mmCIF file of C-alpha atoms in Angstrom:
data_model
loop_
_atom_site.group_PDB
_atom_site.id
_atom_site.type_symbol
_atom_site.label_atom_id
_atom_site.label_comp_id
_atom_site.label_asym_id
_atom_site.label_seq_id
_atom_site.Cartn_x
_atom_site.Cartn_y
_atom_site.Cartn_z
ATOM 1 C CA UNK A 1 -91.048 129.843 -31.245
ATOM 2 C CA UNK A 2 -90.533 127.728 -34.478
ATOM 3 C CA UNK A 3 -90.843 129.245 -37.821
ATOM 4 C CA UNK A 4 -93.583 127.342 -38.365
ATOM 5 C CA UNK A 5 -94.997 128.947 -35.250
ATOM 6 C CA UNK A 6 -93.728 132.269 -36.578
ATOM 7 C CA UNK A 7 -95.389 132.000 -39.673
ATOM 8 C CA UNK A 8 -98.835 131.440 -38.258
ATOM 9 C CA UNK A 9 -98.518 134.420 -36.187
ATOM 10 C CA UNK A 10 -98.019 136.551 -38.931
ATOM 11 C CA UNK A 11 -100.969 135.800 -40.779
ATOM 12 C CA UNK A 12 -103.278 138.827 -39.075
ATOM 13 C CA UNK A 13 -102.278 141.752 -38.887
ATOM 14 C CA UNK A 14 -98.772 143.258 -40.275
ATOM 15 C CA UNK A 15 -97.746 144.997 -37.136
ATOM 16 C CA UNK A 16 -98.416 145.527 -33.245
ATOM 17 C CA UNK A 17 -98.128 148.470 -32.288
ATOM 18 C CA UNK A 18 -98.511 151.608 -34.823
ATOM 19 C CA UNK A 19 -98.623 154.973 -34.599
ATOM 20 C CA UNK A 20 -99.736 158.546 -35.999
ATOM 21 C CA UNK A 21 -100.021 161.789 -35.904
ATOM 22 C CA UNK A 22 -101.764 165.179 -36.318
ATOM 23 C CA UNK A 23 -104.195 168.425 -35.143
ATOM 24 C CA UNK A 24 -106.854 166.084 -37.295
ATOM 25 C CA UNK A 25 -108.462 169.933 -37.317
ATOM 26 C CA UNK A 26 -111.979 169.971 -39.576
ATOM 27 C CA UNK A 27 -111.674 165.923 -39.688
ATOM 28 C CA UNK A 28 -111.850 165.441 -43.296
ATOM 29 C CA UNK A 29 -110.794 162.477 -46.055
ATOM 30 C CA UNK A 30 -107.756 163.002 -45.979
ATOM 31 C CA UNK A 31 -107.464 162.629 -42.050
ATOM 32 C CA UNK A 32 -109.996 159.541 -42.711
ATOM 33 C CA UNK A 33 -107.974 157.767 -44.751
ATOM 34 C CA UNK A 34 -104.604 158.183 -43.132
ATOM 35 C CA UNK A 35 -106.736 156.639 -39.851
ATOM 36 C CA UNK A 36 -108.285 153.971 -41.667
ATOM 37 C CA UNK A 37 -104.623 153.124 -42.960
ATOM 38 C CA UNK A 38 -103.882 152.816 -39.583
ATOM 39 C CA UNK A 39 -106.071 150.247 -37.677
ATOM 40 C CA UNK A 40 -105.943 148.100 -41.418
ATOM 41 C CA UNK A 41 -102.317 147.647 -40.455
ATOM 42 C CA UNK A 42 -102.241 148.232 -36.796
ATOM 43 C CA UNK A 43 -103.261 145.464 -33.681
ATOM 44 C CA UNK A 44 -102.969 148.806 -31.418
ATOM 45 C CA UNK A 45 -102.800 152.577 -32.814
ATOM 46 C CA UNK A 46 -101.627 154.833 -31.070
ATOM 47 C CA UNK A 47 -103.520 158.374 -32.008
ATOM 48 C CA UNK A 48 -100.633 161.782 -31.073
ATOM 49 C CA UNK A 49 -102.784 164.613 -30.983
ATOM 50 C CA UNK A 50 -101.396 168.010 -30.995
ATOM 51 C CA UNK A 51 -102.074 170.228 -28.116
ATOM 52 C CA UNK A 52 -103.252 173.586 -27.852
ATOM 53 C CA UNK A 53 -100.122 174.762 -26.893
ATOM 54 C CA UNK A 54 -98.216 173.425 -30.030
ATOM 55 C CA UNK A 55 -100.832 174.251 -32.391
ATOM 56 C CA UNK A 56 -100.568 178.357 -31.131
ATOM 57 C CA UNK A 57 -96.529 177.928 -31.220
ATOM 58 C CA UNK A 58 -96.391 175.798 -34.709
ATOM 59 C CA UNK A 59 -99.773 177.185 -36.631
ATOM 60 C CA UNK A 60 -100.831 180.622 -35.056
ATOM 61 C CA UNK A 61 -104.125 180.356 -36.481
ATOM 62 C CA UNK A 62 -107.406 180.930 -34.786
ATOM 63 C CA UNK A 63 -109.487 179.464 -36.620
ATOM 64 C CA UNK A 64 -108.697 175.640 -35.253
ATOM 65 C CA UNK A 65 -110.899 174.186 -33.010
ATOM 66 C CA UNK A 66 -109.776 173.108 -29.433
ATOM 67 C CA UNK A 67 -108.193 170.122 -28.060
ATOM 68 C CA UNK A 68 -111.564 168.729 -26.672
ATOM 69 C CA UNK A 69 -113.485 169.055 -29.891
ATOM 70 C CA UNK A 70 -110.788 167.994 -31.908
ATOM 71 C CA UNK A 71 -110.744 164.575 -30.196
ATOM 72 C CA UNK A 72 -114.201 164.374 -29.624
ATOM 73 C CA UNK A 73 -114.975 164.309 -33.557
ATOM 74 C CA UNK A 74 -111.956 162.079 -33.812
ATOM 75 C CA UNK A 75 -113.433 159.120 -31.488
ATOM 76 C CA UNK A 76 -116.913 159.962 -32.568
ATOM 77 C CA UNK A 77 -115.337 158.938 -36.071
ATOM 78 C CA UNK A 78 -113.318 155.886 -34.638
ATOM 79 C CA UNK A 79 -116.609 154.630 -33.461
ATOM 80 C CA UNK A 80 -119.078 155.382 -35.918
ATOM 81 C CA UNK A 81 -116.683 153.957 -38.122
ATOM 82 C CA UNK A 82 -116.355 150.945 -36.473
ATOM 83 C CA UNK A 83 -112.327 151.483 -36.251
ATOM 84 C CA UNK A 84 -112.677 150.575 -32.824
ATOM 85 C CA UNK A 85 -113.648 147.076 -33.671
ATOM 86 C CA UNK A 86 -110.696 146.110 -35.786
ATOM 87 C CA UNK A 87 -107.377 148.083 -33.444
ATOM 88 C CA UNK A 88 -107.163 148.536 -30.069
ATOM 89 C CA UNK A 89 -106.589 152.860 -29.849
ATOM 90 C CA UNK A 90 -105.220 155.515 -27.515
ATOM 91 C CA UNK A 91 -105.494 159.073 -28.125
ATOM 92 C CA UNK A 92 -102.274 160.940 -26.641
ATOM 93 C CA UNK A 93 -101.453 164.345 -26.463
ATOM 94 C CA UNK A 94 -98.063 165.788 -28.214
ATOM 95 C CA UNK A 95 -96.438 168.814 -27.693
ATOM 96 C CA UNK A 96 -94.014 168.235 -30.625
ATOM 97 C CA UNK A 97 -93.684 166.334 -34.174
ATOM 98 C CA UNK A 98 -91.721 163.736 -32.428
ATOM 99 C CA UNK A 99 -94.391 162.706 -29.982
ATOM 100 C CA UNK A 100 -93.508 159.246 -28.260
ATOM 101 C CA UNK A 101 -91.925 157.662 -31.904
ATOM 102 C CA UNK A 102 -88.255 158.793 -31.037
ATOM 103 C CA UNK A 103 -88.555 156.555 -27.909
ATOM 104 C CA UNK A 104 -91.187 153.896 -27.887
ATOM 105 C CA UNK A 105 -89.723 150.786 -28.192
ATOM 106 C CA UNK A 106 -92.631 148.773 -28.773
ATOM 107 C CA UNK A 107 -93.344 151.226 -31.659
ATOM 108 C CA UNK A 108 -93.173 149.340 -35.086
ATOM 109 C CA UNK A 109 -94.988 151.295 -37.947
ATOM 110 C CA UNK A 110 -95.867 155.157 -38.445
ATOM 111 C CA UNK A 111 -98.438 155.709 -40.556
ATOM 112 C CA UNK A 112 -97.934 159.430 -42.155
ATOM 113 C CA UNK A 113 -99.363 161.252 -45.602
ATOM 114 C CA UNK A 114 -96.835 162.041 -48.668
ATOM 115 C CA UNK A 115 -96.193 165.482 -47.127
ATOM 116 C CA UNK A 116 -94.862 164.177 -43.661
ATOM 117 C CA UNK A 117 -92.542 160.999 -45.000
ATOM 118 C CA UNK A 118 -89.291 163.575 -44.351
ATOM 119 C CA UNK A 119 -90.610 164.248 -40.781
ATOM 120 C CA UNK A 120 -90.679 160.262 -40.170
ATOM 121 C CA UNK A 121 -87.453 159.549 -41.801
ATOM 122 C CA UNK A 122 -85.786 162.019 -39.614
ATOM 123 C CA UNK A 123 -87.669 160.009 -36.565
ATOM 124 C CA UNK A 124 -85.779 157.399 -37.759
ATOM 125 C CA UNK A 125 -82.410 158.922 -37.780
ATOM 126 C CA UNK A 126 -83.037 159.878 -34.406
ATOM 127 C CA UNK A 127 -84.364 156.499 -33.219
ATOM 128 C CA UNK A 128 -81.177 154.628 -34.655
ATOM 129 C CA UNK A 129 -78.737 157.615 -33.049
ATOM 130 C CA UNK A 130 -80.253 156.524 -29.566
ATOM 131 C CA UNK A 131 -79.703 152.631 -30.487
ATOM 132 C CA UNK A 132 -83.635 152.047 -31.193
ATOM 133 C CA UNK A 133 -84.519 150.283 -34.002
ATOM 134 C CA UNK A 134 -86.318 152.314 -37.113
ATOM 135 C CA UNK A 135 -89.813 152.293 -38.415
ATOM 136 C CA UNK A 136 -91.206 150.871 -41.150
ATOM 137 C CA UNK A 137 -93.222 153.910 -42.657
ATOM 138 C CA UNK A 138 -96.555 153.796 -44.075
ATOM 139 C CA UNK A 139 -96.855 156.453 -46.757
ATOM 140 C CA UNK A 140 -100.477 157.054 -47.453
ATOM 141 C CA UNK A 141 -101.413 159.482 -50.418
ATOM 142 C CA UNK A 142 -102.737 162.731 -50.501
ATOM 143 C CA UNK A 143 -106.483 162.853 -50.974
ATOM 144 C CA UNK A 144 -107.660 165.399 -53.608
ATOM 145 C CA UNK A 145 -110.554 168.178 -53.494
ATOM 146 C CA UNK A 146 -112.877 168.235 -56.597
ATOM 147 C CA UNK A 147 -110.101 170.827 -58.112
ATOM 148 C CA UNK A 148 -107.337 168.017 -58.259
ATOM 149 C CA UNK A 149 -105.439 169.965 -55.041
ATOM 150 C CA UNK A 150 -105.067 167.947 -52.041
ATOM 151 C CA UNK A 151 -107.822 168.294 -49.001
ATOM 152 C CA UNK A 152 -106.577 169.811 -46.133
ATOM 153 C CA UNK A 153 -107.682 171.572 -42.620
ATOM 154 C CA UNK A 154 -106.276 175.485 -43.754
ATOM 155 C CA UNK A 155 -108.364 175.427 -47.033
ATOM 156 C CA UNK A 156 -111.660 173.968 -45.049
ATOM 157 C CA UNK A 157 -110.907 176.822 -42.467
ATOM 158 C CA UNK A 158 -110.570 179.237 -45.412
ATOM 159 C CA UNK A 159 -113.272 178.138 -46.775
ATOM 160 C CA UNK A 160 -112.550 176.712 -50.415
ATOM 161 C CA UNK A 161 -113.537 173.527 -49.844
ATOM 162 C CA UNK A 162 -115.833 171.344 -47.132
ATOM 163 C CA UNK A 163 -114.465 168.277 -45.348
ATOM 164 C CA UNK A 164 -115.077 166.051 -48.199
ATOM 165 C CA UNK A 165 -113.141 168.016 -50.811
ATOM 166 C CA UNK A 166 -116.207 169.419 -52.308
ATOM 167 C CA UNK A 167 -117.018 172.911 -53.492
ATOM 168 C CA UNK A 168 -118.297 174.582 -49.851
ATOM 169 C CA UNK B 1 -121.803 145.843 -48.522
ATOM 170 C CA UNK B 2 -122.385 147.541 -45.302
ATOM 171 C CA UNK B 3 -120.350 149.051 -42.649
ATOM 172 C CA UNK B 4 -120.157 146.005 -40.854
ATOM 173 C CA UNK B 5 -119.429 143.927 -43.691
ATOM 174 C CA UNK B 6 -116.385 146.857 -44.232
ATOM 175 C CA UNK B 7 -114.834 146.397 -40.833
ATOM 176 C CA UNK B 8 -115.370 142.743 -41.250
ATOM 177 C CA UNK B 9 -113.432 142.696 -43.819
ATOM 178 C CA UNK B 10 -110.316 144.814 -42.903
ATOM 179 C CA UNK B 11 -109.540 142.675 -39.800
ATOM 180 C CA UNK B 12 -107.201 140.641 -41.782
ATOM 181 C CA UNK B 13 -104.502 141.340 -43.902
ATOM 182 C CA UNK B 14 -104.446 145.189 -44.956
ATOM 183 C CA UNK B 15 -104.309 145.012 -49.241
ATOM 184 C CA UNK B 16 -105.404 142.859 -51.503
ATOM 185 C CA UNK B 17 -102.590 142.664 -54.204
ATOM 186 C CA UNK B 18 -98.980 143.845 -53.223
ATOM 187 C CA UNK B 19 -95.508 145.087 -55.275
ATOM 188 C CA UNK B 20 -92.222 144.866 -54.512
ATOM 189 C CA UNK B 21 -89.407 144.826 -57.065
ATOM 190 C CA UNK B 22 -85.787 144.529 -57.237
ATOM 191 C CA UNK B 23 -82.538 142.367 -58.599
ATOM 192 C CA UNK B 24 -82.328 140.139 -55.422
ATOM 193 C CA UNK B 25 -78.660 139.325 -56.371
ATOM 194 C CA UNK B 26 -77.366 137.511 -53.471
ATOM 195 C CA UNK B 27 -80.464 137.619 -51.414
ATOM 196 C CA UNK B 28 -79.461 138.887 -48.587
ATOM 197 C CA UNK B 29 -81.031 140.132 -45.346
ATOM 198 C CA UNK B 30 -82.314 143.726 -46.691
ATOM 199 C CA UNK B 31 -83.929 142.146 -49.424
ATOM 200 C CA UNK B 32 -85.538 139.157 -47.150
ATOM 201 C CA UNK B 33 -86.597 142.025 -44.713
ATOM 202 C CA UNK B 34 -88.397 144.085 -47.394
ATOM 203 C CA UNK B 35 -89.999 140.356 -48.793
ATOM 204 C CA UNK B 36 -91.354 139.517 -45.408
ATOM 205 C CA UNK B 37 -92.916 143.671 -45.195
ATOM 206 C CA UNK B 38 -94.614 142.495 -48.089
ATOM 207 C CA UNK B 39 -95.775 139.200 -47.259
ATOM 208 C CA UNK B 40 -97.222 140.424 -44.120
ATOM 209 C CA UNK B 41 -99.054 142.732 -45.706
ATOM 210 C CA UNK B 42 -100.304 141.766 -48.898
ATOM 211 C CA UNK B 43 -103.004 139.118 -49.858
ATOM 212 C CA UNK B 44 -100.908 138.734 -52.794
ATOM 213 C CA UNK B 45 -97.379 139.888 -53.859
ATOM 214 C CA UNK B 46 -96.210 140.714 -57.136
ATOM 215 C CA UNK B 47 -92.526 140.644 -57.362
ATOM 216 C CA UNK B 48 -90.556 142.018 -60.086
ATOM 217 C CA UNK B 49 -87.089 140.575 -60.898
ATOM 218 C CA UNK B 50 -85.309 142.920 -63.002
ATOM 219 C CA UNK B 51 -84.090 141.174 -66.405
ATOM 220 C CA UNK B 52 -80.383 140.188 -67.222
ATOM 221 C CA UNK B 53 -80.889 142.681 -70.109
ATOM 222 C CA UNK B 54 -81.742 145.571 -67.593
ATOM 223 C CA UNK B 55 -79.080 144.497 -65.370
ATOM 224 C CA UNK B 56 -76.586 144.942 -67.653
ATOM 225 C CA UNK B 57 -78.238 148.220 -68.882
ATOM 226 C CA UNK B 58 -78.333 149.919 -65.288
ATOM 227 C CA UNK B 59 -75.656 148.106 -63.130
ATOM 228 C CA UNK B 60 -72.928 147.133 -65.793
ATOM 229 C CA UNK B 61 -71.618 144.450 -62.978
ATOM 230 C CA UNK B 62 -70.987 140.794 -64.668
ATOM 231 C CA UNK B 63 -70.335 139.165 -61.000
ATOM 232 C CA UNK B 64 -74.783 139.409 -61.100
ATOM 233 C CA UNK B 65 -76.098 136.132 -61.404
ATOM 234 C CA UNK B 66 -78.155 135.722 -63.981
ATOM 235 C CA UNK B 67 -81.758 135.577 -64.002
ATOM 236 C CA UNK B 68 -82.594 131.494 -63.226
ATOM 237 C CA UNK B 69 -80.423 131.737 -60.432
ATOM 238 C CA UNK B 70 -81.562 135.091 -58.772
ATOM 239 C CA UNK B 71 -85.228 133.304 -59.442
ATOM 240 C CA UNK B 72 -84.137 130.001 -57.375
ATOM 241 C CA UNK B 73 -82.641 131.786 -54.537
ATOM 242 C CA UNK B 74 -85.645 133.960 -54.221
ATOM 243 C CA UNK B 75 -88.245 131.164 -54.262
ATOM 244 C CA UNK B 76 -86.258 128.843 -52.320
ATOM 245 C CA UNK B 77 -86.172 131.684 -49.739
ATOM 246 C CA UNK B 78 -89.666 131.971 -49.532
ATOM 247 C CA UNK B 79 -90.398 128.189 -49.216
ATOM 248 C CA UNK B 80 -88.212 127.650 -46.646
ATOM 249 C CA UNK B 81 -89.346 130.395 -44.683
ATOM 250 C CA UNK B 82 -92.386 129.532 -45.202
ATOM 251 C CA UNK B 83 -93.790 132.842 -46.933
ATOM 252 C CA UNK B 84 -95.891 131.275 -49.569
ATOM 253 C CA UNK B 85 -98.053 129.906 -46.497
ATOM 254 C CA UNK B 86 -98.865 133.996 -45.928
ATOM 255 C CA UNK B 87 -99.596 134.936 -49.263
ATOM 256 C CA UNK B 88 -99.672 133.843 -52.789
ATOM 257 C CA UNK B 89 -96.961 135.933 -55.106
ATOM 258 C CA UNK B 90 -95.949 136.007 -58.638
ATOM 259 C CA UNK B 91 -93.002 136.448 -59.721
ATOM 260 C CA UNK B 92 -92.631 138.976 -63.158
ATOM 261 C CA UNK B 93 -89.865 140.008 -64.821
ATOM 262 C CA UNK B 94 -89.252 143.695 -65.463
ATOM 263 C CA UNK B 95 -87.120 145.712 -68.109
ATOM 264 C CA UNK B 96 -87.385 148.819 -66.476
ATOM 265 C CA UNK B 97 -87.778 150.400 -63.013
ATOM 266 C CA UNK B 98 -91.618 150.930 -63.090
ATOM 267 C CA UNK B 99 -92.228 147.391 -63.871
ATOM 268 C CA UNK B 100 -96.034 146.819 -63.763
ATOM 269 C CA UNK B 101 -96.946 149.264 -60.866
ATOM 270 C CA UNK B 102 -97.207 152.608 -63.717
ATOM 271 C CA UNK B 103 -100.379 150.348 -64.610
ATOM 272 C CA UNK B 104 -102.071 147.826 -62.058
ATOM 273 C CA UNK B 105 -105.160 149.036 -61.691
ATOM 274 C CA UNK B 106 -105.566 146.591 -59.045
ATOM 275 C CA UNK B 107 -102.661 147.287 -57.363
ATOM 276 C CA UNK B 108 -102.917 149.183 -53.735
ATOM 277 C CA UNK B 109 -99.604 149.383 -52.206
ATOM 278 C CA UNK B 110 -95.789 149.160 -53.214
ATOM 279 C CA UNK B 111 -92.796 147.563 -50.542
ATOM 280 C CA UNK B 112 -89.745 149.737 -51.163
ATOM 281 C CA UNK B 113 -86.800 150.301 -49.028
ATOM 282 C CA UNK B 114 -85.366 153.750 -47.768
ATOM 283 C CA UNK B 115 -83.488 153.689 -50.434
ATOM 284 C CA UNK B 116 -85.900 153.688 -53.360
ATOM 285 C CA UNK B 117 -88.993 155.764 -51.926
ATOM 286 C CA UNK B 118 -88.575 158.517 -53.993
ATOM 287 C CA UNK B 119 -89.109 156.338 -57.133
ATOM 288 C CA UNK B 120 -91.920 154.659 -55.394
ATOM 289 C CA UNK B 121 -93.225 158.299 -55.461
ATOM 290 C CA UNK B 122 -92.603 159.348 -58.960
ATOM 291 C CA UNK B 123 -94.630 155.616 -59.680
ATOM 292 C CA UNK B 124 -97.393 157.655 -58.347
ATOM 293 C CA UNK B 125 -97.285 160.797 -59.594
ATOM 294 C CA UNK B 126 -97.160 158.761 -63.069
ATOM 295 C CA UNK B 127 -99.867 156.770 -61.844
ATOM 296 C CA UNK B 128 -102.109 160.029 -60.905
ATOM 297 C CA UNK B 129 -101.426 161.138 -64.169
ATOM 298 C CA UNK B 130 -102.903 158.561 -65.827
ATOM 299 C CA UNK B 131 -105.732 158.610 -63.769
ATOM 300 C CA UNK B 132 -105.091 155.573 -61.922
ATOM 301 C CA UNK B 133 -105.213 155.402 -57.876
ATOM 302 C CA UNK B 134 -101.794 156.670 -56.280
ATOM 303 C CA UNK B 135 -100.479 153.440 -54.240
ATOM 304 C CA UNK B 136 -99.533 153.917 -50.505
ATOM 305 C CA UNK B 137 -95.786 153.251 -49.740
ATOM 306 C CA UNK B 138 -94.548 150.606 -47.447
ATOM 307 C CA UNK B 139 -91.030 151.956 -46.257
ATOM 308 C CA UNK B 140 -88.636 149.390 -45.013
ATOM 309 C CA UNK B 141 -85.830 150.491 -43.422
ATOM 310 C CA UNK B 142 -82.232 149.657 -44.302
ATOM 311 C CA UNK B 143 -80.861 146.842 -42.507
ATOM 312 C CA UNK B 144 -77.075 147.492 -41.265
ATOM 313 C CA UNK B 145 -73.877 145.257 -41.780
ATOM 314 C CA UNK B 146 -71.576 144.290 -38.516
ATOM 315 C CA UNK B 147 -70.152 147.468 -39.146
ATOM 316 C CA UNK B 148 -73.309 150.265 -39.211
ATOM 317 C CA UNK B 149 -73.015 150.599 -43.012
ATOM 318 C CA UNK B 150 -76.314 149.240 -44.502
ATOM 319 C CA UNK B 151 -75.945 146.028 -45.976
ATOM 320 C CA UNK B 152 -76.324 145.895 -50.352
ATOM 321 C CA UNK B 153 -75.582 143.443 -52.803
ATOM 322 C CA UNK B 154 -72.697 145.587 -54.172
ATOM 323 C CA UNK B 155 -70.875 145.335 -51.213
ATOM 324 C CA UNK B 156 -71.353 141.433 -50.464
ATOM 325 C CA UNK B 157 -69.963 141.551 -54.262
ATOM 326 C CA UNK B 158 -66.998 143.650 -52.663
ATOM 327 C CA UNK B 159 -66.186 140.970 -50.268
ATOM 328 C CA UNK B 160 -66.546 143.434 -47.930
ATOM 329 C CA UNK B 161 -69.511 141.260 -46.254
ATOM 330 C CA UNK B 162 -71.497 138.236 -46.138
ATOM 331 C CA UNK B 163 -75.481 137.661 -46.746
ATOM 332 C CA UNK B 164 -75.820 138.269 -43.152
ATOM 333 C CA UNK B 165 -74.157 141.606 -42.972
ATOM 334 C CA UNK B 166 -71.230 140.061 -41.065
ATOM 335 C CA UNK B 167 -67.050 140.168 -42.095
ATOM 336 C CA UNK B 168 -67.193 137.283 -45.149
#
């Protein structure tokens, strides 16, 4: 391919194949936005989703919901969102923070929040220890509750705030 | 604007108006890799070109070229490979490390490299506390020299390498 030919093929989308990662527990904005992030810069997103399993080992906390309904409100979202129009997605299950980035070699991009950038730059160490190439990382901010602290799935559970950062 | 209209409108390119900054001395291929990140990206890209006055504030090296010819090499880079055909970009000069992504309003994502994500992240925090939108963070990573060590202008300034990241 000529660099002309190069050029016009990089007029879509940035990358090919992206990826992240979470419980995505109490699907709120912040989960939303990371997502959306993700099939803006994605042609194909691929969606690790923690198991049970890892969420007992890593979390102990009772209070989140199952694998099942945890991806069930996650592709109800894709779709009512219409996320499904613009990126090809597949939903796999993890059973560690690693999921398939330290070995994918189609992988390009990993789209992660402010508060997992060290967990993808370690990927990265370990990607370029086994000869793969690293990641660009996407770092997408925190998104805040009405009090200024960020939204996230342990203060929904607890109650201080709903899934849109508001007062419950 | 709808829903549809939304998802219409994110299939291509994922921002509007890009940043990317840096001194560009003897462009080289980390810099062209972070440049094309941002290209492929961005509707538009703002680069900032750090002054000769700031140079010799921060880097106190007098084998930098000066401004006009750290401006040339960069935009004869991008014509040649084409890049202005992706995007439209501005080049600014800057005086200091923030350049004009403290106050963009319009701005929605900076390019940085490994290297310089965690002042990508204090441009936020600044920007957060001014009450302007915290930008997400493209993170290139490093590109390596012949000999695993990541290629940087200082070095290529050494002699220790060429452009390319190969012996000079």
């Amino acid at each position: 391919m000529g660099k002309k030919g190069q050029v016009e093929d990089m007029k879509g989308k940035p990358f090919t194949i992206v990826a992240v990662g979470g419980t995505f527990d109490k699907l709120h904005r912040g989960h939303k936005e990371l997502l959306r992030t993700a099939f803006k810069v994605g042609r194909k997103v691929v969606i690790g989703l923690t198991s049970d399993e890892m969420v007992a080992r890593s979390k102990g906390d009772s209070k989140i919901d199952p694998l099942p309904k945890r991806r069930e409100d996650l592709e109800r979202w894709i779709k009512e969102e219409g996320m499904d129009e613009l990126a090809e997605y597949d939903v796999v299950v993890i059973n560690d923070v690693y999921g398939t980035a330290i070995h994918d070699e189609e992988l390009e991009a990993l789209i992660v929040s402010e508060e997992t950038y060290e967990r993808a730059a370690m990927i990265n160490k370990i990607r370029v220890s086994k000869g793969l190439k690293p990641l660009v990382i996407v770092v997408v901010p925190l998104v805040l509750a009405y009090d200024g602290r960020p939204i996230s799935s342990t203060r929904i559970r607890r109650g201080e705030i709903d899934a849109e950062g508001r007062p419950p």
